[in-house]
mmCIF file of C-alpha atoms in Angstrom:
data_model
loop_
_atom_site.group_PDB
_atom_site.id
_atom_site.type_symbol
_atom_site.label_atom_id
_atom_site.label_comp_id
_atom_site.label_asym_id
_atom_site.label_seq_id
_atom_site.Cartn_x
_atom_site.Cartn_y
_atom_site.Cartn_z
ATOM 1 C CA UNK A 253 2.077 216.207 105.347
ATOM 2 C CA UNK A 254 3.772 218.191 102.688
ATOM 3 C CA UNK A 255 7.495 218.984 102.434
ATOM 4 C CA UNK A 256 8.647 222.386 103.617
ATOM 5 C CA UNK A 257 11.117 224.344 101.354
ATOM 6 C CA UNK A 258 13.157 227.187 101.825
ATOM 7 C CA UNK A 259 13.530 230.300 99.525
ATOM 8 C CA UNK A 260 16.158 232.786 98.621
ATOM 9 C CA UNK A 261 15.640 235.940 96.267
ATOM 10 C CA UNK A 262 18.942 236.310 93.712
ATOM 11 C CA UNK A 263 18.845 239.481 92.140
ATOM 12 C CA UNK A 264 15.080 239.583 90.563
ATOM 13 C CA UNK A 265 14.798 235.311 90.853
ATOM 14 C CA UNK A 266 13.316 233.333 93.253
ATOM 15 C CA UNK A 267 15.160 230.269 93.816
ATOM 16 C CA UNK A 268 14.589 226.924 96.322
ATOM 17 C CA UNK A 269 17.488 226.405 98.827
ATOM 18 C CA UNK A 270 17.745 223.083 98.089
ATOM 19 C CA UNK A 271 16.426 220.588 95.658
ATOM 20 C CA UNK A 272 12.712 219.198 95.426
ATOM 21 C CA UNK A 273 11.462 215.842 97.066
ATOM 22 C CA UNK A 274 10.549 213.349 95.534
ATOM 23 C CA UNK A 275 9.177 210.083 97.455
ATOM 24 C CA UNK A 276 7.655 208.315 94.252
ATOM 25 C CA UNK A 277 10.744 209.182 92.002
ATOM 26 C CA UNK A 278 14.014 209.182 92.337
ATOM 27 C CA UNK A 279 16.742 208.367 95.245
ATOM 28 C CA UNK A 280 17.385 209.551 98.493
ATOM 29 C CA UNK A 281 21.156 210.586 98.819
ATOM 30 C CA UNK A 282 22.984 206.803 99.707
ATOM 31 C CA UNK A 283 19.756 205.137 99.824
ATOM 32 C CA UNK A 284 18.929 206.775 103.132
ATOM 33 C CA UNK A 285 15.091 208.431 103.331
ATOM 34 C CA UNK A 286 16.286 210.285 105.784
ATOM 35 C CA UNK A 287 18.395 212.232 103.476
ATOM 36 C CA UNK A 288 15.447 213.396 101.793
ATOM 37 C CA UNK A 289 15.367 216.088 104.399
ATOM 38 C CA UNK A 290 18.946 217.278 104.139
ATOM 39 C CA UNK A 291 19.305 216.937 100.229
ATOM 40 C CA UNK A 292 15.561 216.242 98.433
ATOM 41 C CA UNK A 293 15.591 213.415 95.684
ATOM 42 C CA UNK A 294 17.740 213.055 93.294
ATOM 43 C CA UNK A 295 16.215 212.289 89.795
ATOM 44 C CA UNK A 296 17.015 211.892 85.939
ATOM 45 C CA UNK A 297 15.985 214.608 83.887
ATOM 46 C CA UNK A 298 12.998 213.029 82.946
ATOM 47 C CA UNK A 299 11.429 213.445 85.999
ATOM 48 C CA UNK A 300 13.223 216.566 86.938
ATOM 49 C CA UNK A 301 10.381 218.086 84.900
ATOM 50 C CA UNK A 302 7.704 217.475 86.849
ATOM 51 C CA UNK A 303 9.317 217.471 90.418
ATOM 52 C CA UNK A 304 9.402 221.197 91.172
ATOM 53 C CA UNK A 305 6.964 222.199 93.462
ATOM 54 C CA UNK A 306 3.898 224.343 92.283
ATOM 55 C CA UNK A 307 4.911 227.882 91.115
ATOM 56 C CA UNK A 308 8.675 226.617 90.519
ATOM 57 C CA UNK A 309 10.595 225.349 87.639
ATOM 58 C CA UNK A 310 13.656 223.856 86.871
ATOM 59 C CA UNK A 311 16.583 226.637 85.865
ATOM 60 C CA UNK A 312 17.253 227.520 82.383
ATOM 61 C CA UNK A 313 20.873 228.217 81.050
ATOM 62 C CA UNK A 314 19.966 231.703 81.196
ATOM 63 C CA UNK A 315 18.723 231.611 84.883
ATOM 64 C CA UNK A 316 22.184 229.995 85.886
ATOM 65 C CA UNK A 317 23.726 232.368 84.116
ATOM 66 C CA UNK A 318 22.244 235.520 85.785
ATOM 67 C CA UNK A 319 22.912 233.155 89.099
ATOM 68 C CA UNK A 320 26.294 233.425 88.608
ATOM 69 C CA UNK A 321 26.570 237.303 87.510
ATOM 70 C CA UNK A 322 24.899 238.627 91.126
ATOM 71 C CA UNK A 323 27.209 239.947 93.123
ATOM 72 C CA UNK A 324 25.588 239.932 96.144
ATOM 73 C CA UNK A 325 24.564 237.097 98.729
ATOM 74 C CA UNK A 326 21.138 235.806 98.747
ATOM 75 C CA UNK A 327 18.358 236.815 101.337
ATOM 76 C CA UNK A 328 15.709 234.443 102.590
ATOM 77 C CA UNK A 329 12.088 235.384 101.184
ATOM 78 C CA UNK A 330 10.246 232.542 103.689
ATOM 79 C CA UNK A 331 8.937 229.284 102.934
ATOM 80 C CA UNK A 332 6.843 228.004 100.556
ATOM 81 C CA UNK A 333 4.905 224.331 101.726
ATOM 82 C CA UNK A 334 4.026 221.524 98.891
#
């Protein structure tokens, strides 16, 4: 089965509520796999490039940016399955 992720519009961006999973790359939080499900993988930047899910991408300087200038709390948009 495919991971489930969560979504949250930010002004005119879609972002994920949490980050991707990543069973062939990267670490579980403490070495646990169950932490996959509470905090996704946690990779180098390397393969942070190819971990987003389809249709997502990792943030630009410019995304975080706008992130930080909304001054409004997120709503959920639904789920998106990869």
């Amino acid at each position: 089965g495919g991971v489930t992720y969560y979504a949250c519009k930010v002004g005119p961006a879609t972002w994920l509520r949490r980050n991707a999973v990543s069973k062939e790359k990267g670490a579980a939080y403490s070495n646990a796999p169950a932490m996959l499900d509470v905090f996704g993988s946690y990779v180098n930047w390397e393969d942070a490039q190819t971990a987003c899910p389809e249709g997502y991408r990792l943030p630009t300087d410019e995304d975080w940016a706008a992130l930080g200038r909304e001054p409004r709390m997120p709503r959920r948009t639904g789920t998106s399955r990869a």
